[in-house]
XYZ file of C-alpha atoms in Angstrom:
546
model
C 90.870 83.709 101.541
C 93.501 83.245 104.223
C 97.237 83.758 103.853
C 100.323 84.761 105.802
C 102.629 87.235 104.092
C 105.498 87.468 106.612
C 106.798 85.988 109.866
C 109.371 87.002 112.471
C 110.868 85.332 115.542
C 111.302 86.924 118.974
C 114.497 85.753 120.758
C 114.153 84.090 124.132
C 114.050 86.309 127.198
C 112.606 89.423 125.556
C 108.901 88.706 125.972
C 107.388 89.694 129.314
C 106.694 86.719 131.576
C 103.186 88.073 132.188
C 101.949 90.318 129.338
C 99.636 93.077 130.537
C 96.053 93.646 129.515
C 95.350 96.867 127.651
C 94.103 99.308 130.303
C 91.743 102.003 129.051
C 91.934 104.794 131.632
C 90.437 108.261 131.176
C 93.544 109.645 129.494
C 93.791 106.702 127.094
C 90.069 106.831 126.366
C 90.365 110.506 125.473
C 93.290 109.749 123.157
C 91.372 106.914 121.464
C 88.279 109.091 121.088
C 90.278 111.797 119.335
C 91.959 109.292 117.016
C 88.602 107.669 116.235
C 87.048 111.092 115.598
C 89.858 111.896 113.186
C 89.151 108.766 111.152
C 85.378 109.346 111.338
C 85.732 112.940 110.138
C 87.866 111.741 107.228
C 85.234 109.160 106.300
C 82.419 111.723 106.550
C 84.305 114.172 104.342
C 84.899 111.493 101.741
C 81.182 110.626 101.872
C 80.205 114.292 101.385
C 82.605 114.579 98.436
C 81.140 111.416 96.907
C 77.578 112.774 97.299
C 78.588 116.106 95.769
C 80.062 114.328 92.768
C 76.884 112.290 92.408
C 74.710 115.416 92.580
C 76.811 117.080 89.918
C 76.379 114.077 87.644
C 72.616 114.061 88.164
C 72.273 117.730 87.104
C 72.630 116.672 83.487
C 69.384 114.680 83.711
C 65.992 116.211 83.001
C 64.359 116.351 86.445
C 61.386 118.518 85.496
C 59.112 115.463 85.464
C 60.033 114.653 89.065
C 61.827 111.449 88.235
C 64.999 110.224 89.912
C 67.880 108.482 88.137
C 65.887 105.256 87.882
C 62.851 106.937 86.336
C 60.634 106.468 89.419
C 58.020 109.140 90.114
C 59.069 110.449 93.529
C 55.863 112.280 94.354
C 53.717 109.284 93.532
C 55.837 106.836 95.505
C 55.654 109.071 98.565
C 51.898 109.316 98.458
C 51.313 105.614 97.904
C 52.796 104.329 101.165
C 51.438 100.965 102.221
C 48.635 101.395 104.778
C 49.648 98.134 106.501
C 52.905 99.753 107.707
C 51.273 102.765 109.322
C 50.316 100.847 112.463
C 54.020 100.299 113.208
C 54.729 104.059 113.244
C 58.105 103.603 111.607
C 58.721 107.358 111.588
C 59.215 107.179 115.360
C 60.570 103.659 115.768
C 63.864 104.843 117.267
C 62.387 107.407 119.672
C 62.913 106.764 123.382
C 59.902 105.362 125.181
C 58.766 106.878 128.470
C 57.723 104.908 131.568
C 55.093 105.798 134.152
C 57.477 108.159 135.976
C 58.390 110.026 132.821
C 61.846 108.406 132.682
C 63.211 107.408 129.291
C 63.338 103.631 128.817
C 66.672 102.609 127.325
C 68.275 99.320 126.350
C 69.988 99.051 129.724
C 67.044 100.268 131.780
C 67.223 102.998 134.430
C 70.812 102.852 135.681
C 70.016 105.201 138.577
C 67.937 102.531 140.295
C 70.711 99.916 140.215
C 72.469 98.912 143.424
C 76.181 99.724 143.497
C 78.871 98.030 145.570
C 82.315 99.515 146.010
C 83.839 96.035 145.893
C 82.663 92.893 144.164
C 83.292 91.086 147.436
C 80.292 92.966 148.895
C 77.981 91.922 146.049
C 76.034 88.790 147.123
C 75.329 87.830 143.494
C 78.998 87.497 142.537
C 80.245 84.073 143.590
C 83.511 84.013 141.599
C 85.767 86.737 142.906
C 88.100 88.844 140.743
C 91.242 87.422 142.262
C 90.453 83.873 141.120
C 89.698 84.954 137.554
C 92.747 87.214 137.364
C 95.063 84.470 138.588
C 93.700 82.023 136.018
C 93.927 84.555 133.190
C 97.426 85.570 134.283
C 98.537 81.932 134.179
C 97.101 81.497 130.660
C 99.072 84.488 129.399
C 102.357 83.433 131.004
C 105.397 83.096 128.740
C 108.379 81.120 130.011
C 112.008 82.023 129.541
C 112.445 78.962 127.313
C 109.608 80.020 124.974
C 109.964 81.834 121.674
C 107.393 84.107 120.103
C 106.622 83.839 116.395
C 104.807 86.776 114.788
C 102.739 86.223 111.655
C 101.226 88.887 109.379
C 97.912 87.374 108.344
C 94.967 88.186 106.093
C 91.806 86.187 106.698
C 88.516 86.902 104.925
C 89.730 90.416 104.078
C 90.526 91.090 107.751
C 94.180 91.969 108.411
C 95.842 91.213 111.728
C 98.992 90.034 113.474
C 98.919 86.627 115.106
C 101.364 86.301 118.002
C 102.287 82.648 118.566
C 104.183 81.061 121.427
C 106.492 78.186 120.482
C 107.329 75.795 123.325
C 110.275 73.852 121.982
C 110.566 71.362 124.815
C 106.848 70.510 124.621
C 106.683 70.614 120.780
C 103.771 73.009 121.054
C 102.720 76.041 119.000
C 99.659 78.127 119.877
C 98.212 81.597 119.267
C 98.813 83.763 122.331
C 96.954 86.883 121.129
C 96.331 88.876 117.978
C 96.406 92.515 116.891
C 94.010 94.042 114.371
C 95.564 96.029 111.499
C 94.067 98.691 109.203
C 95.475 97.267 105.955
C 97.036 94.122 104.491
C 100.478 93.611 106.130
C 103.441 93.073 103.822
C 106.508 92.981 106.099
C 107.526 92.685 109.754
C 110.586 93.638 111.802
C 111.021 92.826 115.473
C 112.348 95.673 117.662
C 114.087 95.419 121.049
C 113.656 99.120 121.848
C 110.646 100.773 123.560
C 109.067 103.060 120.963
C 106.514 105.630 122.054
C 107.117 104.918 125.744
C 109.020 108.172 126.360
C 108.358 111.772 125.396
C 109.120 112.459 121.745
C 112.675 113.689 121.339
C 113.917 112.280 124.649
C 116.956 110.018 124.515
C 116.178 106.309 124.694
C 117.996 104.305 127.341
C 120.329 102.089 125.301
C 120.342 99.471 128.066
C 116.550 99.115 127.951
C 114.940 95.987 126.561
C 111.538 95.752 124.946
C 109.385 93.551 122.752
C 107.930 95.556 119.864
C 107.193 94.929 116.197
C 107.153 97.298 113.213
C 104.581 96.490 110.532
C 104.592 97.684 106.929
C 101.288 97.491 105.037
C 99.642 98.520 101.780
C 99.152 101.875 103.490
C 102.227 104.139 103.323
C 102.576 104.260 107.127
C 104.556 101.996 109.480
C 102.811 100.966 112.687
C 104.760 99.974 115.798
C 103.047 97.741 118.372
C 103.958 96.536 121.865
C 103.849 92.725 121.825
C 103.717 92.585 125.637
C 100.312 94.293 125.710
C 97.246 92.186 124.981
C 94.077 93.565 123.332
C 95.736 96.776 122.122
C 93.443 99.075 120.139
C 95.956 101.517 118.647
C 99.709 101.276 117.928
C 102.297 102.866 120.192
C 103.633 104.883 117.261
C 102.991 105.530 113.565
C 105.812 106.486 111.202
C 104.518 108.512 108.274
C 101.880 111.052 107.376
C 99.227 109.139 109.333
C 101.271 109.613 112.486
C 101.670 113.337 111.796
C 97.915 113.794 111.300
C 97.113 111.921 114.515
C 99.716 113.938 116.427
C 98.201 117.224 115.249
C 94.742 116.057 116.240
C 95.891 115.115 119.732
C 97.908 118.285 120.292
C 95.473 120.823 118.868
C 92.272 119.170 119.994
C 90.685 120.238 116.718
C 91.156 119.668 113.052
C 91.635 122.156 110.270
C 88.458 122.790 108.365
C 90.079 121.915 105.098
C 91.357 118.369 105.023
C 95.000 117.977 104.083
C 94.960 115.528 101.202
C 97.534 112.781 101.222
C 100.250 113.449 98.679
C 101.132 110.804 96.105
C 104.388 112.503 95.128
C 107.560 111.067 96.738
C 109.037 113.411 99.327
C 111.660 113.528 102.075
C 109.275 113.198 105.029
C 107.213 110.042 104.547
C 106.307 107.237 102.148
C 103.429 107.731 99.719
C 102.960 104.097 98.675
C 102.992 100.617 100.214
C 105.855 99.738 102.588
C 107.468 96.540 101.259
C 110.427 96.019 103.611
C 111.708 97.154 107.014
C 115.169 96.714 108.580
C 116.101 97.531 112.180
C 119.701 98.472 112.971
C 120.834 96.199 115.827
C 123.790 98.441 116.710
C 122.195 101.883 116.339
C 118.924 100.832 117.882
C 116.997 104.049 117.248
C 117.482 103.740 113.470
C 114.944 101.972 111.294
C 115.142 101.727 107.486
C 112.158 101.140 105.217
C 111.732 100.538 101.496
C 108.594 101.317 99.555
C 106.761 100.965 96.284
C 107.343 104.721 95.906
C 110.973 103.760 94.971
C 112.531 105.460 98.022
C 114.351 104.319 101.151
C 113.537 106.173 104.371
C 115.723 106.297 107.483
C 113.602 106.811 110.624
C 114.665 108.122 114.039
C 112.628 106.137 116.572
C 113.246 108.686 119.329
C 111.555 111.486 117.345
C 109.336 109.272 115.146
C 110.399 111.343 112.142
C 112.172 110.584 108.890
C 115.831 111.555 109.288
C 116.781 111.088 105.630
C 115.317 109.887 102.346
C 117.349 108.089 99.646
C 116.626 107.449 95.956
C 119.077 104.764 94.883
C 116.560 102.853 92.762
C 114.245 103.484 89.831
C 111.605 100.933 90.816
C 110.011 99.465 93.949
C 112.424 98.789 96.840
C 111.535 95.288 98.072
C 114.325 94.176 100.443
C 116.730 95.793 102.932
C 119.356 94.569 105.400
C 121.976 96.337 107.543
C 125.570 95.120 107.402
C 126.406 93.054 110.525
C 129.843 94.713 110.972
C 129.840 98.012 109.047
C 126.828 99.236 110.962
C 125.953 102.211 108.735
C 125.987 100.264 105.441
C 122.580 99.233 104.108
C 122.006 96.605 101.427
C 118.962 97.240 99.236
C 117.312 95.287 96.428
C 114.756 96.543 93.917
C 112.472 95.579 91.070
C 114.843 97.589 88.856
C 117.045 94.446 88.997
C 119.867 96.083 90.933
C 121.348 95.742 94.416
C 123.035 98.682 96.193
C 125.317 98.683 99.263
C 125.303 102.289 100.481
C 126.733 104.052 103.520
C 123.812 105.990 104.985
C 126.226 108.648 106.293
C 127.181 109.648 102.727
C 123.933 110.001 100.763
C 125.601 111.908 97.938
C 128.462 109.449 97.420
C 128.348 106.985 94.548
C 127.271 103.640 96.012
C 128.425 100.227 94.697
C 125.771 98.630 92.508
C 125.294 95.080 91.177
C 122.828 93.750 88.629
C 120.855 90.500 88.315
C 118.841 88.908 85.526
C 115.327 89.603 86.890
C 113.435 91.422 89.655
C 115.043 91.112 93.082
C 113.041 89.268 95.742
C 115.394 89.187 98.755
C 118.864 90.405 99.765
C 120.814 88.972 102.739
C 124.310 89.504 104.105
C 126.234 86.355 104.951
C 126.370 86.586 108.774
C 129.385 84.263 108.887
C 131.438 86.235 106.313
C 130.046 89.761 105.752
C 132.240 90.302 102.696
C 129.577 88.346 100.801
C 125.846 88.667 100.299
C 122.992 86.698 98.724
C 120.400 87.875 96.214
C 117.317 85.857 95.198
C 115.265 86.707 92.124
C 111.884 86.296 90.516
C 113.353 83.742 88.083
C 114.205 81.365 90.947
C 117.959 82.091 90.969
C 120.271 82.655 93.973
C 123.327 84.888 93.420
C 126.282 84.839 95.843
C 128.294 88.041 95.389
C 131.547 89.467 96.785
C 131.454 93.142 97.872
C 135.177 93.440 97.113
C 134.570 92.740 93.418
C 132.918 95.853 92.016
C 131.563 95.660 88.442
C 132.150 98.445 85.923
C 128.385 98.491 85.427
C 125.510 96.467 86.952
C 125.151 94.481 83.737
C 128.751 93.221 84.116
C 128.268 91.827 87.641
C 129.962 88.482 88.259
C 128.769 86.198 91.049
C 130.975 83.837 93.043
C 128.316 81.263 92.197
C 124.740 81.169 90.893
C 122.114 78.542 91.577
C 118.799 77.812 89.862
C 117.033 76.966 93.129
C 113.433 76.873 91.847
C 111.586 76.986 88.551
C 109.383 79.761 89.941
C 110.110 82.849 92.036
C 112.194 82.456 95.204
C 109.554 84.244 97.281
C 111.308 83.642 100.617
C 114.911 83.100 101.684
C 116.928 82.987 104.885
C 120.466 82.311 106.054
C 120.855 80.430 109.328
C 122.512 82.795 111.834
C 123.721 79.931 114.030
C 124.849 77.218 111.585
C 127.277 78.331 108.803
C 126.336 77.340 105.276
C 122.725 76.430 106.102
C 120.237 78.118 103.714
C 116.504 77.814 103.096
C 114.480 78.849 100.060
C 110.713 78.917 99.615
C 108.867 79.397 96.359
C 105.474 79.904 94.810
C 105.899 76.318 93.578
C 104.978 75.372 97.203
C 108.339 73.736 97.863
C 110.707 74.462 100.748
C 114.331 73.545 100.020
C 117.272 73.308 102.416
C 120.798 73.915 101.111
C 124.301 73.190 102.343
C 126.888 75.731 101.134
C 130.457 74.410 101.092
C 133.659 75.871 99.587
C 132.931 73.894 96.439
C 129.472 75.459 96.143
C 125.877 74.828 97.260
C 124.109 71.484 97.255
C 120.481 70.695 98.016
C 119.882 68.736 101.203
C 116.133 68.140 100.896
C 113.004 69.519 99.240
C 109.621 69.307 100.952
C 106.041 70.441 100.599
C 104.965 71.437 104.118
C 101.336 72.021 103.215
C 101.366 75.820 103.608
C 100.519 76.510 99.953
C 102.624 79.007 98.056
C 105.531 79.751 100.404
C 105.794 83.423 101.369
C 107.993 83.243 104.477
C 110.801 81.008 105.762
C 112.741 82.119 108.852
C 115.244 80.298 111.060
C 115.097 80.459 114.850
C 117.279 83.208 116.375
C 118.699 81.341 119.395
C 121.259 78.499 119.559
C 118.646 76.288 121.267
C 116.320 76.658 118.268
C 118.947 77.113 115.555
C 117.572 74.193 113.525
C 113.925 75.296 113.864
C 112.372 76.796 110.754
C 109.100 78.779 110.678
C 107.297 78.418 107.340
C 104.068 80.110 106.203
C 102.246 80.869 102.988
C 99.021 81.177 101.053
C 97.054 78.702 103.177
C 97.257 80.973 106.220
C 99.011 78.453 108.482
C 102.364 78.540 110.290
C 104.492 75.393 110.554
C 107.636 75.102 112.691
C 109.913 72.412 111.237
C 112.599 70.950 113.467
C 115.046 70.302 110.643
C 117.478 68.502 112.974
C 115.046 65.559 113.030
C 115.389 65.072 109.270
C 117.806 62.311 108.285
C 119.222 64.194 105.282
C 119.894 67.289 107.390
C 121.566 65.182 110.042
C 123.894 63.690 107.449
C 124.734 67.072 105.880
C 125.393 68.805 109.203
C 126.552 65.825 111.240
C 129.357 67.745 112.910
C 126.904 70.396 114.169
C 124.154 68.112 115.529
C 124.353 65.981 118.653
C 124.448 62.295 117.603
C 121.548 59.991 118.523
C 121.466 56.201 118.720
C 117.823 55.770 117.709
C 115.967 56.784 114.581
C 114.323 60.197 114.939
C 110.998 60.987 113.297
C 110.856 64.112 111.116
C 109.077 66.704 113.288
C 106.814 69.529 112.047
C 104.791 71.496 114.607
C 101.672 73.481 113.708
C 98.520 74.900 115.263
C 95.533 72.554 115.249
C 93.103 73.722 112.571
C 89.805 72.488 111.144
C 90.168 69.793 108.524
C 88.701 72.179 105.938
C 91.748 74.392 106.276
C 94.227 71.651 105.385
C 92.974 70.254 102.106
C 95.461 68.635 99.772
C 96.640 70.891 96.946
C 99.097 69.006 94.812
C 101.402 67.994 97.660
C 101.005 66.168 100.922
C 100.382 67.167 104.471
C 103.326 68.060 106.736
C 105.466 65.074 107.485
C 104.837 63.319 104.163
C 107.027 62.793 101.128
C 107.637 65.533 98.610
C 105.370 65.797 95.578
C 105.474 68.563 93.008
C 102.464 70.722 92.194
C 101.212 70.970 88.643
C 102.788 73.323 86.154
C 101.181 76.534 84.953
C 100.169 79.874 86.374
C 98.112 79.917 89.565
C 96.371 82.642 91.508
C 97.762 83.714 94.864
C 94.455 82.690 96.413
C 94.013 79.023 97.182
C 91.007 77.103 95.875
């Protein structure tokens, strides 16, 4: 199984020109060792508890005859060992051998007898010097000012990781720059332009500083924050949640309490207790990060202290989508599986917040960046609602939309509003179709529908810069990312003719992806990228691809 659950763009100029390699010095090694010991101790305790439970269950059996749970005579099996195995002396197979001098023989030999050179330049057996290799590696990692990063949350063969792509628009090239291993299946991403975990906890963050970080929400209730400019990272820069508190105690105290503090499953004001489904960074108040969870709460995090500043309970079911208002910078839009949308001022948690209702579970909420009086809501039934914040319903059931659109027959699993081009929308669905829409004063109209060969569509995001405003990153259940230059499509050019530079020659529709093995791009009811649209068969299908 391979699939991508979420993607995010990094604007131009934020990525370091030469990302650094993860340097494990003595201090960092000590920190990693303590964190690893914490996880190992947890695993050992769980193993002991499991064995204790098994022993308790076995006490009900009659063990007077010396039989185990499978009815095997233990005493007899011990005495009847195969004589052919005795010559191998398996009882001492892992004991260290001793050489003639009495020195233990290890896998790496006797290190004391090895020659040591202070510099590799003095070693006659090293012909390729460090400088040459470092220069070549440095050049491979280089990111130009005209490049964009695309981050993908990927699950492949039950292994969860982030894939960090570099998109070279001028060269029509997309490649994996590096990846980051994750402890659990990632569900959401949010790019951050603030250095988290780089200063002492509680210190003020320089508001003029620029950084290239990403916050990741997973099936675990914690949020991990990673530095995208560091390659081969082993542990995140910061963890928001109970996992971060436990790690902090381990590092500060140098020891762990004898009795393990069990993770609470009851919602509280300090951390999430269930999967994190959505994350939203506040672009104006850069140290504020909002998160929504399957525990039905919204948490507001202070990135300078790495603690939860406030917890909100506006919904009665899972909170699946959040977005900060682009102008009213303390207003947060939230959508939930309870079929309601709330626009609340985070400064007034006790005030009654405006609430709207829709016909089915909410999938995505988005403010209109070109007119923030309006917002979009997409639902599990494939409907898009366009609502006016100035029209407040008497109750959620009486909500009236400016317009509604049946965009897909199945769930609108991904949605985005182009931040550069007004009226340009994209929807993606579990029906494997990606649709582009043109919203005019008279209402929305479909520009084109395409199957880009990514399987069930889980993520569609427009490029963040004017130079890549027409670029669209698409990913889904096949585990592949495609970047579609929508400006090369004839229908898009006709719909947005006034916003695209005219060309005299016919332009071929352009979709850029990473080269994969042919086995990873089998046909599944549609066509490969660049082909005509075909519709997949009707009926329920598993999330996993055959």
